[in-house]
């Protein structure tokens, strides 16, 4: 059972059901017990809580009746009766107010990052005013408890800002501190935190104005002068002294120009993986949003790591290039930190420079230097014990202990989704968000929403493809865009001028993956494009073999293409290999360029003709359900084979 007192009163049982605790006195009784979970609360204290200075004539019996009603509202065995009082039999952390106080006490003993993390967790438990909705009108004990909790909240907030300023996050805190200082004009700790943050950002004049406002508020409200600590800070600023940290730059992550849409659950999951594992790799096809997800996850963690979060981009490194030097440049390490270049190899000097740093290193776009990136990550993690690495790649780095998170396309609405469900789906939200930036007259009616859903489905929910489509809406309508996606590679070419060349057009995105394949992988990928609804291993071995590809090699090639995020292996016992629509169209074009389309389609037709002929006698026997299921799985392929035969005059 969970009891919420830090906001609207709420009781939730283990099954997630909200328990109804009706009546102000019943809620007041539960609140009094919940603030001391596992401990006996004297009957006299409970009477004071519930009735204040006007208890009933027979207070003991009235209290007993209330306890009886409370027991009926809560799970059995929750409220224990003892000779001198009553006890709530729940764990302390089951009550948010008690958990809040325990976290704040633990934070006092923690170091900088741990202290910030604990205080954030504690303050995150608050949902509103404490003991709200209890509703006891004349209970000084209840009012005192609520006041005490609110004071603890404010003190914990001040502790959090002090701790975060100690970690060098002054600039990020200025807006929050400005609002709080205005709300609590006589809280000197808030004023001092705001002054330090402003001074660290080079805004000394504003810091001096904060002091003056606080001094005036103290004089008007309390008739007192500022404390010696606040006055000393004021004098330091007047004399031109500095309270800035010389090294406040704790990340090289750029501020984003667009909103982050549709991946809130992924963001939480990646954060948990990075916390639990020292190496996490985000995998997925080109344009799936791996880099953006990695940087957003890193941005969230910057305040928790004393040495920050740093992005190293390998996109500009040529295949087989020097990833160590790229890392040194990305981290901005100076020669003074690296030592004499003649004394050691660059990798040794890099390890020496970051050996004791508690930081997150994001290695972006590792796929074309995956061997070198894997070797670098293995070396750094082995010798830098406080380092964590978050990599992005179209295939795993392949290191023992590596945690993987496949970055899937954005969620698409179901075929029978309502307009509201369509509008709230992640893919459509992204398209509308990006489209709104390029045209102001975008309609918000049901027809437009459904057309947007068609566009997103045609583009497989891939974020970069959706953004390229949104850019096209500068010069065409949503309906025109939807009808022209059959020629998507010619249509989607309006990427950002500052983006990587391979992210400016849809074809360039897939070209980049194509260039990283072997000839055998390319052949199998092209030949798979004739399948509809995916291919079984047996079918792929029959249809995709030929030339330099032996049937026995097909499984390894399918595995390699799956690892490189060009195929999806779906299913358990007998997986089927599928490809996204954009990849399939690209592969079909490459198959035509190779002059193999008719040959591979004929092999596809032959296989499924044989399958149908083999299935016929079994459809009247005991194994008919097994064969019907197999034919059902191949329904799209059989239909495609029949249509291909008709089109080729081989009916």
XYZ file of C-alpha atoms in Angstrom:
651
model
C 0.000 0.000 0.000
C 1.226 3.505 -0.880
C 0.023 6.623 0.947
C 0.412 10.053 -0.599
C 0.400 13.063 1.718
C 2.601 15.463 -0.288
C -0.211 16.768 -2.428
C -3.762 15.472 -2.970
C -4.510 12.781 -0.367
C -4.176 9.371 -2.013
C -4.108 5.740 -0.906
C -3.188 3.035 -3.417
C -3.238 -0.695 -2.688
C -0.645 -3.147 -3.967
C -2.847 -3.974 -6.934
C -2.808 -0.360 -8.069
C -6.392 0.246 -6.920
C -7.134 3.598 -5.295
C -8.730 3.001 -1.893
C -11.643 5.220 -0.892
C -11.112 6.799 2.524
C -14.275 8.900 2.961
C -14.635 11.719 5.443
C -12.234 14.296 6.849
C -11.838 12.585 10.227
C -11.077 9.209 8.666
C -8.458 10.787 6.399
C -7.060 12.727 9.359
C -6.715 9.521 11.383
C -4.873 7.784 8.542
C -2.597 10.803 8.037
C -1.659 10.871 11.729
C -0.791 7.162 11.654
C 0.994 7.382 8.303
C 3.390 10.086 9.477
C 4.714 7.556 12.018
C 4.520 4.228 10.133
C 5.314 1.141 12.156
C 5.190 3.091 15.436
C 2.436 3.194 18.047
C 0.674 6.556 18.055
C -0.914 7.306 21.468
C -4.670 7.594 21.542
C -4.467 11.066 23.079
C -2.365 12.296 20.149
C -4.878 10.885 17.679
C -7.753 12.578 19.502
C -5.918 15.909 19.346
C -5.295 15.405 15.618
C -8.895 14.631 14.787
C -10.927 16.850 17.112
C -8.461 19.510 18.247
C -9.652 21.490 21.237
C -13.234 20.174 20.991
C -13.078 16.395 21.544
C -16.341 14.444 21.981
C -17.499 13.451 25.445
C -16.594 9.803 24.853
C -13.446 10.371 22.812
C -12.037 6.846 23.323
C -15.125 5.142 21.870
C -15.397 7.692 19.076
C -11.775 7.014 18.161
C -12.372 3.253 18.265
C -15.321 3.580 15.877
C -13.168 5.616 13.494
C -10.431 2.966 13.603
C -13.031 0.285 12.829
C -14.186 2.221 9.764
C -10.587 2.765 8.651
C -9.846 -0.949 8.859
C -12.744 -1.639 6.489
C -11.367 0.882 3.978
C -7.825 -0.516 4.011
C -6.373 -3.985 3.313
C -6.704 -6.456 6.174
C -4.062 -6.246 8.874
C -3.010 -2.700 8.048
C -4.081 -1.072 11.341
C -2.971 -2.699 14.594
C -4.643 -1.935 17.922
C -2.533 -1.893 21.106
C -3.420 -0.986 24.708
C -1.892 2.485 24.501
C -2.626 3.386 20.888
C -2.738 2.318 17.239
C -0.089 1.483 14.642
C -0.083 1.546 10.823
C 1.682 -1.625 9.652
C 3.390 -0.365 6.472
C 6.998 0.179 5.460
C 8.289 3.741 5.990
C 8.913 4.241 2.269
C 5.259 3.470 1.575
C 4.434 6.978 2.861
C 5.743 9.703 0.550
C 6.219 12.247 3.359
C 8.335 9.805 5.393
C 10.338 8.783 2.337
C 10.945 12.468 1.590
C 12.448 13.079 5.031
C 14.603 9.928 4.832
C 16.016 10.990 1.450
C 16.782 14.490 2.726
C 18.658 13.043 5.715
C 20.656 10.742 3.445
C 21.478 13.676 1.157
C 23.204 15.513 4.007
C 25.822 12.745 4.188
C 26.336 12.384 0.431
C 28.930 13.935 -1.861
C 28.046 16.504 -4.528
C 26.475 14.382 -7.293
C 24.880 11.922 -4.858
C 23.478 14.774 -2.796
C 21.917 16.385 -5.851
C 20.457 13.061 -6.973
C 18.894 12.334 -3.574
C 17.472 15.830 -3.189
C 15.979 15.711 -6.665
C 14.383 12.358 -5.859
C 13.032 13.713 -2.578
C 11.576 16.869 -4.118
C 10.145 14.820 -6.991
C 7.764 13.162 -4.511
C 5.850 16.418 -4.053
C 2.608 16.757 -6.012
C 1.193 19.874 -4.347
C 0.466 21.330 -0.910
C 1.060 18.813 1.910
C -1.915 17.072 3.559
C -4.242 18.619 1.028
C -7.781 17.198 0.922
C -7.585 15.874 4.475
C -10.073 18.582 5.349
C -9.930 18.812 9.160
C -10.998 22.423 9.853
C -9.926 22.860 13.515
C -6.845 20.717 13.966
C -3.758 22.627 15.149
C -1.767 19.373 15.046
C -2.612 18.851 11.374
C -1.791 22.465 10.526
C 1.523 22.206 12.383
C 2.453 19.022 10.494
C 1.625 20.629 7.155
C 3.661 23.738 8.023
C 6.596 21.598 9.121
C 6.568 19.600 5.871
C 6.393 22.778 3.786
C 9.396 24.213 5.654
C 11.344 21.003 5.101
C 10.497 21.199 1.417
C 11.794 24.749 1.162
C 14.970 23.889 3.073
C 15.566 20.871 0.813
C 15.058 23.095 -2.212
C 17.711 25.489 -0.884
C 20.033 22.551 -0.195
C 19.546 21.320 -3.746
C 20.456 24.684 -5.276
C 23.533 24.966 -3.067
C 24.634 21.489 -4.138
C 23.994 22.114 -7.845
C 25.870 25.410 -7.763
C 28.750 23.503 -6.201
C 28.770 21.294 -9.298
C 28.969 24.250 -11.659
C 25.394 24.362 -12.992
C 24.816 28.009 -12.083
C 23.626 29.229 -15.495
C 20.929 26.536 -15.770
C 19.481 27.462 -12.365
C 18.994 31.205 -12.863
C 15.357 31.077 -14.146
C 14.226 28.762 -11.317
C 16.055 30.742 -8.652
C 14.670 34.030 -9.934
C 11.092 32.758 -9.550
C 11.728 31.320 -6.084
C 13.500 34.413 -4.807
C 10.499 36.489 -5.910
C 8.097 34.069 -4.182
C 10.138 34.035 -0.941
C 11.748 37.486 -0.744
C 13.114 37.083 2.815
C 14.776 33.669 2.298
C 18.432 34.696 2.350
C 19.788 31.341 1.171
C 17.751 31.631 -2.017
C 19.003 35.168 -2.536
C 22.618 34.059 -2.037
C 22.215 31.171 -4.465
C 20.727 33.481 -7.072
C 23.514 36.028 -6.573
C 26.184 33.345 -6.998
C 24.509 31.993 -10.115
C 24.217 35.456 -11.676
C 27.820 36.324 -10.804
C 29.056 33.036 -12.277
C 27.250 33.943 -15.498
C 28.965 37.348 -15.559
C 25.812 39.249 -14.522
C 27.255 41.021 -11.461
C 24.967 44.062 -11.726
C 21.874 41.868 -11.521
C 23.390 40.044 -8.543
C 23.813 43.368 -6.723
C 20.180 44.247 -7.450
C 19.077 40.934 -5.908
C 20.953 41.872 -2.716
C 19.272 45.283 -2.580
C 15.796 43.793 -3.043
C 16.442 41.214 -0.331
C 17.777 43.833 2.096
C 14.688 45.999 1.506
C 12.355 43.017 1.994
C 14.067 42.042 5.264
C 13.804 45.587 6.571
C 10.142 45.996 5.567
C 8.890 42.582 6.675
C 11.078 41.805 9.694
C 12.912 45.011 10.571
C 16.321 43.302 10.400
C 19.533 43.663 8.402
C 20.923 40.992 6.044
C 22.918 38.180 7.611
C 26.733 38.401 7.775
C 27.006 35.739 5.023
C 24.777 37.635 2.612
C 26.533 40.920 3.444
C 29.955 39.339 2.850
C 28.882 38.127 -0.584
C 27.610 41.628 -1.350
C 30.945 43.183 -0.345
C 32.862 40.674 -2.498
C 30.870 41.697 -5.546
C 31.239 45.414 -4.782
C 35.011 45.047 -4.599
C 35.113 43.325 -7.970
C 35.905 39.942 -6.483
C 34.821 36.838 -8.306
C 32.576 34.038 -7.179
C 32.689 32.336 -10.569
C 34.010 28.867 -11.069
C 36.832 29.019 -13.565
C 35.868 25.635 -15.009
C 32.095 25.667 -15.326
C 31.943 24.012 -18.726
C 30.920 20.447 -18.021
C 29.598 19.397 -21.418
C 30.045 20.103 -25.107
C 26.472 19.119 -25.993
C 24.920 21.752 -28.218
C 21.611 23.409 -27.406
C 18.971 21.916 -29.692
C 16.868 24.022 -32.051
C 13.912 21.624 -32.152
C 11.787 19.884 -29.539
C 12.326 16.259 -28.561
C 9.170 14.373 -29.559
C 7.861 10.884 -29.015
C 10.613 9.079 -27.122
C 9.955 9.778 -23.436
C 9.893 6.076 -22.544
C 13.118 5.468 -24.494
C 14.754 8.344 -22.653
C 13.947 6.823 -19.268
C 15.071 3.351 -20.361
C 18.379 4.584 -21.766
C 19.053 6.566 -18.595
C 18.511 3.428 -16.520
C 20.814 1.394 -18.788
C 23.588 3.974 -18.582
C 23.256 4.015 -14.796
C 23.361 0.223 -14.549
C 26.008 -0.509 -17.216
C 29.316 1.120 -18.066
C 28.842 0.586 -21.822
C 25.503 1.106 -23.537
C 25.050 1.133 -27.312
C 22.038 2.521 -29.150
C 21.516 0.605 -32.388
C 19.140 1.216 -35.254
C 18.909 2.088 -38.948
C 20.058 5.411 -40.305
C 17.645 8.218 -39.513
C 16.045 6.455 -36.535
C 17.153 9.166 -34.089
C 20.009 7.447 -32.248
C 22.151 10.580 -31.917
C 19.311 12.758 -30.660
C 18.237 10.146 -28.127
C 21.822 9.771 -26.885
C 22.362 13.518 -26.506
C 19.030 14.044 -24.749
C 19.823 11.214 -22.341
C 23.254 12.723 -21.751
C 21.794 16.173 -21.174
C 19.613 14.775 -18.397
C 22.637 13.257 -16.669
C 24.968 16.260 -16.833
C 24.107 17.443 -13.344
C 24.714 14.005 -11.823
C 28.283 13.627 -13.062
C 31.062 15.778 -11.564
C 33.016 15.797 -14.828
C 30.020 16.112 -17.088
C 28.896 14.606 -20.378
C 30.998 14.848 -23.536
C 30.117 14.070 -27.139
C 32.696 12.721 -29.587
C 31.533 12.577 -33.199
C 33.122 9.957 -35.449
C 31.100 10.945 -38.534
C 33.981 12.940 -39.990
C 36.505 10.160 -39.340
C 37.237 8.122 -42.455
C 36.784 4.358 -42.376
C 39.676 2.912 -40.412
C 40.633 6.421 -39.254
C 42.099 7.679 -35.990
C 39.305 7.553 -33.401
C 41.715 8.307 -30.556
C 42.691 11.690 -31.991
C 39.025 12.427 -32.719
C 38.256 11.715 -29.046
C 41.052 13.970 -27.840
C 39.760 16.769 -30.077
C 36.143 16.198 -29.051
C 37.002 16.423 -25.366
C 39.018 19.597 -25.955
C 41.979 18.210 -24.022
C 44.942 20.558 -23.997
C 48.548 19.509 -24.438
C 49.184 20.426 -20.806
C 46.750 17.740 -19.738
C 48.004 15.182 -22.211
C 51.684 15.519 -21.398
C 54.583 15.679 -23.806
C 53.412 14.197 -27.151
C 56.760 12.517 -27.536
C 56.489 10.552 -24.295
C 53.630 8.195 -25.101
C 51.122 7.060 -27.676
C 47.964 9.218 -28.053
C 45.821 6.477 -26.491
C 48.074 6.365 -23.425
C 47.919 10.131 -23.032
C 44.128 10.094 -23.433
C 43.785 7.463 -20.700
C 46.068 9.466 -18.408
C 44.005 12.627 -18.948
C 40.611 11.094 -18.082
C 41.636 8.226 -15.794
C 40.069 9.718 -12.654
C 37.173 11.542 -14.279
C 33.601 10.672 -13.337
C 31.981 11.361 -16.689
C 29.823 10.047 -19.533
C 31.431 9.825 -22.965
C 29.068 9.664 -25.967
C 30.726 8.034 -28.988
C 28.499 8.932 -31.933
C 28.296 7.249 -35.372
C 30.567 4.272 -34.709
C 29.350 2.006 -37.523
C 32.081 2.778 -40.088
C 34.862 2.597 -37.483
C 33.279 -0.091 -35.338
C 36.491 -2.110 -34.857
C 38.511 0.937 -33.785
C 35.649 2.293 -31.635
C 35.272 -1.058 -29.891
C 39.007 -1.223 -29.161
C 39.007 2.340 -27.811
C 35.945 1.750 -25.619
C 37.451 -1.470 -24.251
C 40.706 0.295 -23.383
C 39.080 3.334 -21.771
C 36.572 1.365 -19.713
C 39.284 -0.987 -18.505
C 41.583 1.771 -17.272
C 39.167 4.583 -16.370
C 37.031 3.029 -13.650
C 34.645 5.967 -13.201
C 33.977 6.406 -16.910
C 30.741 5.398 -18.645
C 30.283 5.222 -22.428
C 27.100 5.646 -24.452
C 27.686 4.741 -28.108
C 25.494 5.062 -31.190
C 25.987 2.695 -34.100
C 24.046 0.794 -36.727
C 25.536 -2.379 -35.243
C 26.752 -3.280 -31.724
C 30.360 -2.701 -30.728
C 30.473 -6.364 -29.723
C 32.186 -6.009 -26.325
C 31.429 -8.280 -23.368
C 29.247 -6.389 -20.903
C 27.738 -4.125 -23.569
C 24.069 -3.230 -22.981
C 22.037 -2.700 -26.160
C 19.001 -0.530 -26.777
C 17.475 -0.871 -30.278
C 16.099 2.504 -31.353
C 12.868 1.573 -33.092
C 10.875 3.813 -35.456
C 8.371 6.154 -33.830
C 5.020 4.664 -32.931
C 2.341 4.773 -35.638
C -1.428 4.895 -35.100
C -3.414 1.670 -35.530
C -5.579 1.241 -38.595
C -8.777 1.747 -36.586
C -7.425 4.578 -34.425
C -9.621 7.569 -33.625
C -8.592 11.067 -34.691
C -7.414 11.812 -31.143
C -5.287 8.653 -31.114
C -3.827 9.539 -34.503
C -2.915 13.041 -33.339
C -1.289 11.707 -30.162
C 0.824 9.040 -31.880
C 4.562 9.892 -31.722
C 5.162 9.840 -35.498
C 2.247 12.162 -36.297
C 3.204 14.466 -33.410
C 6.696 14.805 -34.883
C 5.387 15.524 -38.384
C 2.961 18.157 -37.114
C 5.605 19.760 -34.897
C 8.138 20.072 -37.713
C 5.512 21.059 -40.282
C 4.222 23.863 -38.040
C 7.683 25.426 -38.184
C 7.601 25.789 -41.983
C 3.991 26.807 -42.558
C 1.466 28.575 -40.366
C -1.705 27.576 -42.227
C -1.507 23.863 -41.482
C -5.024 22.559 -40.922
C -5.903 20.643 -37.748
C -8.997 18.802 -39.014
C -9.571 15.049 -39.050
C -8.754 14.702 -42.745
C -5.336 16.311 -42.328
C -4.581 14.103 -39.336
C -5.437 10.947 -41.267
C -3.342 12.051 -44.248
C -0.422 12.741 -41.925
C -0.833 9.224 -40.554
C -0.583 7.863 -44.132
C 2.623 9.831 -44.676
C 4.175 8.588 -41.435
C 3.179 4.984 -42.162
C 4.662 5.171 -45.664
C 7.909 6.411 -44.094
C 7.869 3.626 -41.457
C 7.820 6.169 -38.617
C 11.489 7.024 -39.210
C 12.210 10.438 -37.608
C 14.668 11.772 -40.194
C 12.434 10.752 -43.100
C 9.484 12.470 -41.374
C 11.538 15.636 -40.892
C 12.529 15.613 -44.581
C 8.847 15.202 -45.467
C 7.902 18.118 -43.208
C 10.455 20.311 -45.002
C 8.671 19.558 -48.297
C 5.496 21.100 -46.882
C 7.011 24.528 -47.475
C 5.946 24.193 -51.099
C 3.229 21.526 -51.212
C 0.152 20.396 -49.319
C -0.079 17.365 -47.056
C -2.281 15.621 -49.659
C 0.242 16.260 -52.424
C 3.017 14.935 -50.215
C 1.090 11.752 -49.435
C 0.373 10.990 -53.117
C 4.002 11.463 -54.204
C 5.721 9.231 -51.672
C 5.894 6.404 -54.220
C 8.963 8.269 -55.465
C 10.259 9.036 -51.979
C 13.956 9.116 -52.862
C 13.467 11.886 -55.392
C 10.973 13.747 -53.210
C 12.716 13.814 -49.830
C 15.814 15.869 -50.500
C 15.336 19.024 -48.430
C 17.500 18.350 -45.396
C 19.258 20.985 -43.303
C 22.258 22.649 -44.938
C 24.229 22.194 -41.718
C 23.441 18.482 -41.380
C 25.890 15.753 -42.294
C 25.811 15.120 -46.071
C 24.346 11.679 -45.470
C 21.445 13.205 -43.511
C 20.358 15.729 -46.150
C 18.419 13.340 -48.388
C 16.608 10.071 -47.852
C 18.740 8.310 -50.459
C 21.947 9.501 -48.810
C 20.810 7.974 -45.516
C 20.454 4.523 -47.065
C 23.486 4.965 -49.340
C 25.647 5.315 -46.215
C 24.491 1.924 -44.891
C 24.851 0.361 -48.358
C 28.473 1.450 -48.664
C 29.334 -0.336 -45.418
C 28.117 -3.746 -46.700
C 30.091 -6.530 -48.335
C 29.150 -7.666 -51.853
C 27.488 -10.798 -50.461
C 25.444 -8.756 -47.947
C 24.341 -6.421 -50.723
C 23.249 -9.341 -52.894
C 21.125 -10.892 -50.143
C 19.604 -7.531 -49.186
C 18.599 -6.837 -52.796
C 17.116 -10.295 -53.326
C 15.062 -10.053 -50.113
C 13.216 -7.093 -51.636
C 11.030 -9.476 -53.703
C 9.425 -10.842 -50.532
C 6.168 -9.462 -49.143
C 5.475 -9.769 -45.442
C 8.958 -11.017 -44.650
C 10.863 -14.193 -45.410
C 11.418 -17.409 -43.484
C 14.946 -18.771 -43.290
C 14.110 -21.633 -45.651
C 12.612 -19.257 -48.231
C 15.526 -16.838 -47.967
C 18.059 -19.640 -48.448
C 16.294 -20.743 -51.635
C 15.610 -17.344 -53.173
C 18.657 -15.324 -52.049
C 21.337 -17.889 -52.884
C 23.059 -17.734 -56.240
C 26.198 -16.400 -57.828
C 28.834 -15.897 -55.131
C 26.302 -16.581 -52.341
C 26.012 -20.219 -51.291
C 22.799 -21.433 -49.597
C 24.790 -22.295 -46.465
C 26.041 -18.686 -46.218
C 22.612 -17.066 -46.241
C 21.945 -17.444 -42.495
C 25.205 -15.695 -41.572
C 24.459 -12.928 -44.064
C 20.928 -12.464 -42.696
C 22.397 -12.253 -39.191
C 24.924 -9.635 -40.339
C 22.210 -7.543 -42.007
C 20.084 -7.773 -38.851
C 23.038 -6.682 -36.710
C 23.525 -3.724 -39.059
C 19.874 -2.650 -38.569
C 18.844 -3.258 -42.185
C 16.633 -6.239 -41.326
C 14.335 -7.005 -38.416
C 14.153 -10.598 -37.180
C 10.629 -11.026 -35.791
C 9.250 -14.148 -34.148
C 10.503 -16.693 -31.671
C 11.022 -20.306 -32.735
C 11.140 -19.579 -36.473
C 11.961 -15.880 -36.999
C 10.988 -14.074 -40.176
C 13.245 -11.474 -41.723
C 11.600 -8.197 -42.653
C 12.810 -4.820 -43.861
C 11.357 -1.336 -43.540
C 9.517 0.007 -46.559
C 12.224 2.557 -47.365
C 14.960 -0.089 -47.242
C 12.852 -2.436 -49.364
C 12.287 0.175 -52.070
C 15.991 1.038 -52.111
C 16.980 -2.637 -52.328
C 14.495 -3.213 -55.164
C 16.077 -0.356 -57.125
C 19.542 -1.811 -56.557
C 18.256 -5.232 -57.677
C 16.971 -3.687 -60.909
C 20.308 -1.935 -61.466
C 22.037 -5.308 -61.143
C 19.668 -6.770 -63.777
C 18.514 -9.546 -61.424
C 14.875 -8.616 -60.855
C 13.310 -11.168 -63.213
C 15.685 -13.933 -62.140
C 15.001 -13.442 -58.409
C 11.252 -13.054 -58.930
C 11.231 -16.328 -60.829
C 13.047 -18.024 -57.918
C 10.477 -16.505 -55.547
C 7.616 -17.802 -57.740
C 9.173 -21.264 -57.927
C 9.603 -21.552 -54.187
C 6.061 -20.552 -53.298
C 4.561 -22.657 -56.093
C 6.369 -25.659 -54.622
C 5.194 -24.691 -51.133
C 1.559 -24.552 -52.264
C 1.832 -27.901 -54.055
C 3.511 -29.478 -51.024
C 0.825 -28.138 -48.692
C -2.218 -29.412 -50.635
C -2.277 -33.057 -49.458
C -1.638 -32.072 -45.845
C -4.688 -29.800 -45.718
C -6.938 -32.889 -45.416
C -4.885 -34.671 -42.764
C -4.244 -34.390 -39.049
C -1.509 -31.775 -39.571
C -3.821 -29.423 -41.430
C -3.690 -26.713 -38.708
C 0.105 -26.592 -38.867
C 0.061 -26.206 -42.647
C -2.762 -23.669 -42.577
C -0.736 -21.574 -40.135
C 2.301 -21.813 -42.409
C 0.301 -20.793 -45.468
C -1.278 -17.947 -43.514
C 2.186 -16.631 -42.579
C 3.104 -16.702 -46.281
C -0.177 -15.213 -47.523
C 1.403 -11.982 -48.785
C 4.229 -13.851 -50.505
C 1.859 -16.276 -52.248
C -0.297 -13.375 -53.422
C 2.783 -11.512 -54.692
C 3.998 -14.644 -56.514
C 0.600 -15.086 -58.213
C 0.490 -11.442 -59.300
C 4.056 -11.653 -60.562
C 3.211 -14.747 -62.603
C 0.182 -13.060 -64.126
C 2.179 -9.944 -64.970
C 4.893 -12.078 -66.610
C 2.361 -14.064 -68.664
C 3.054 -17.249 -66.718
C -0.437 -17.726 -65.298
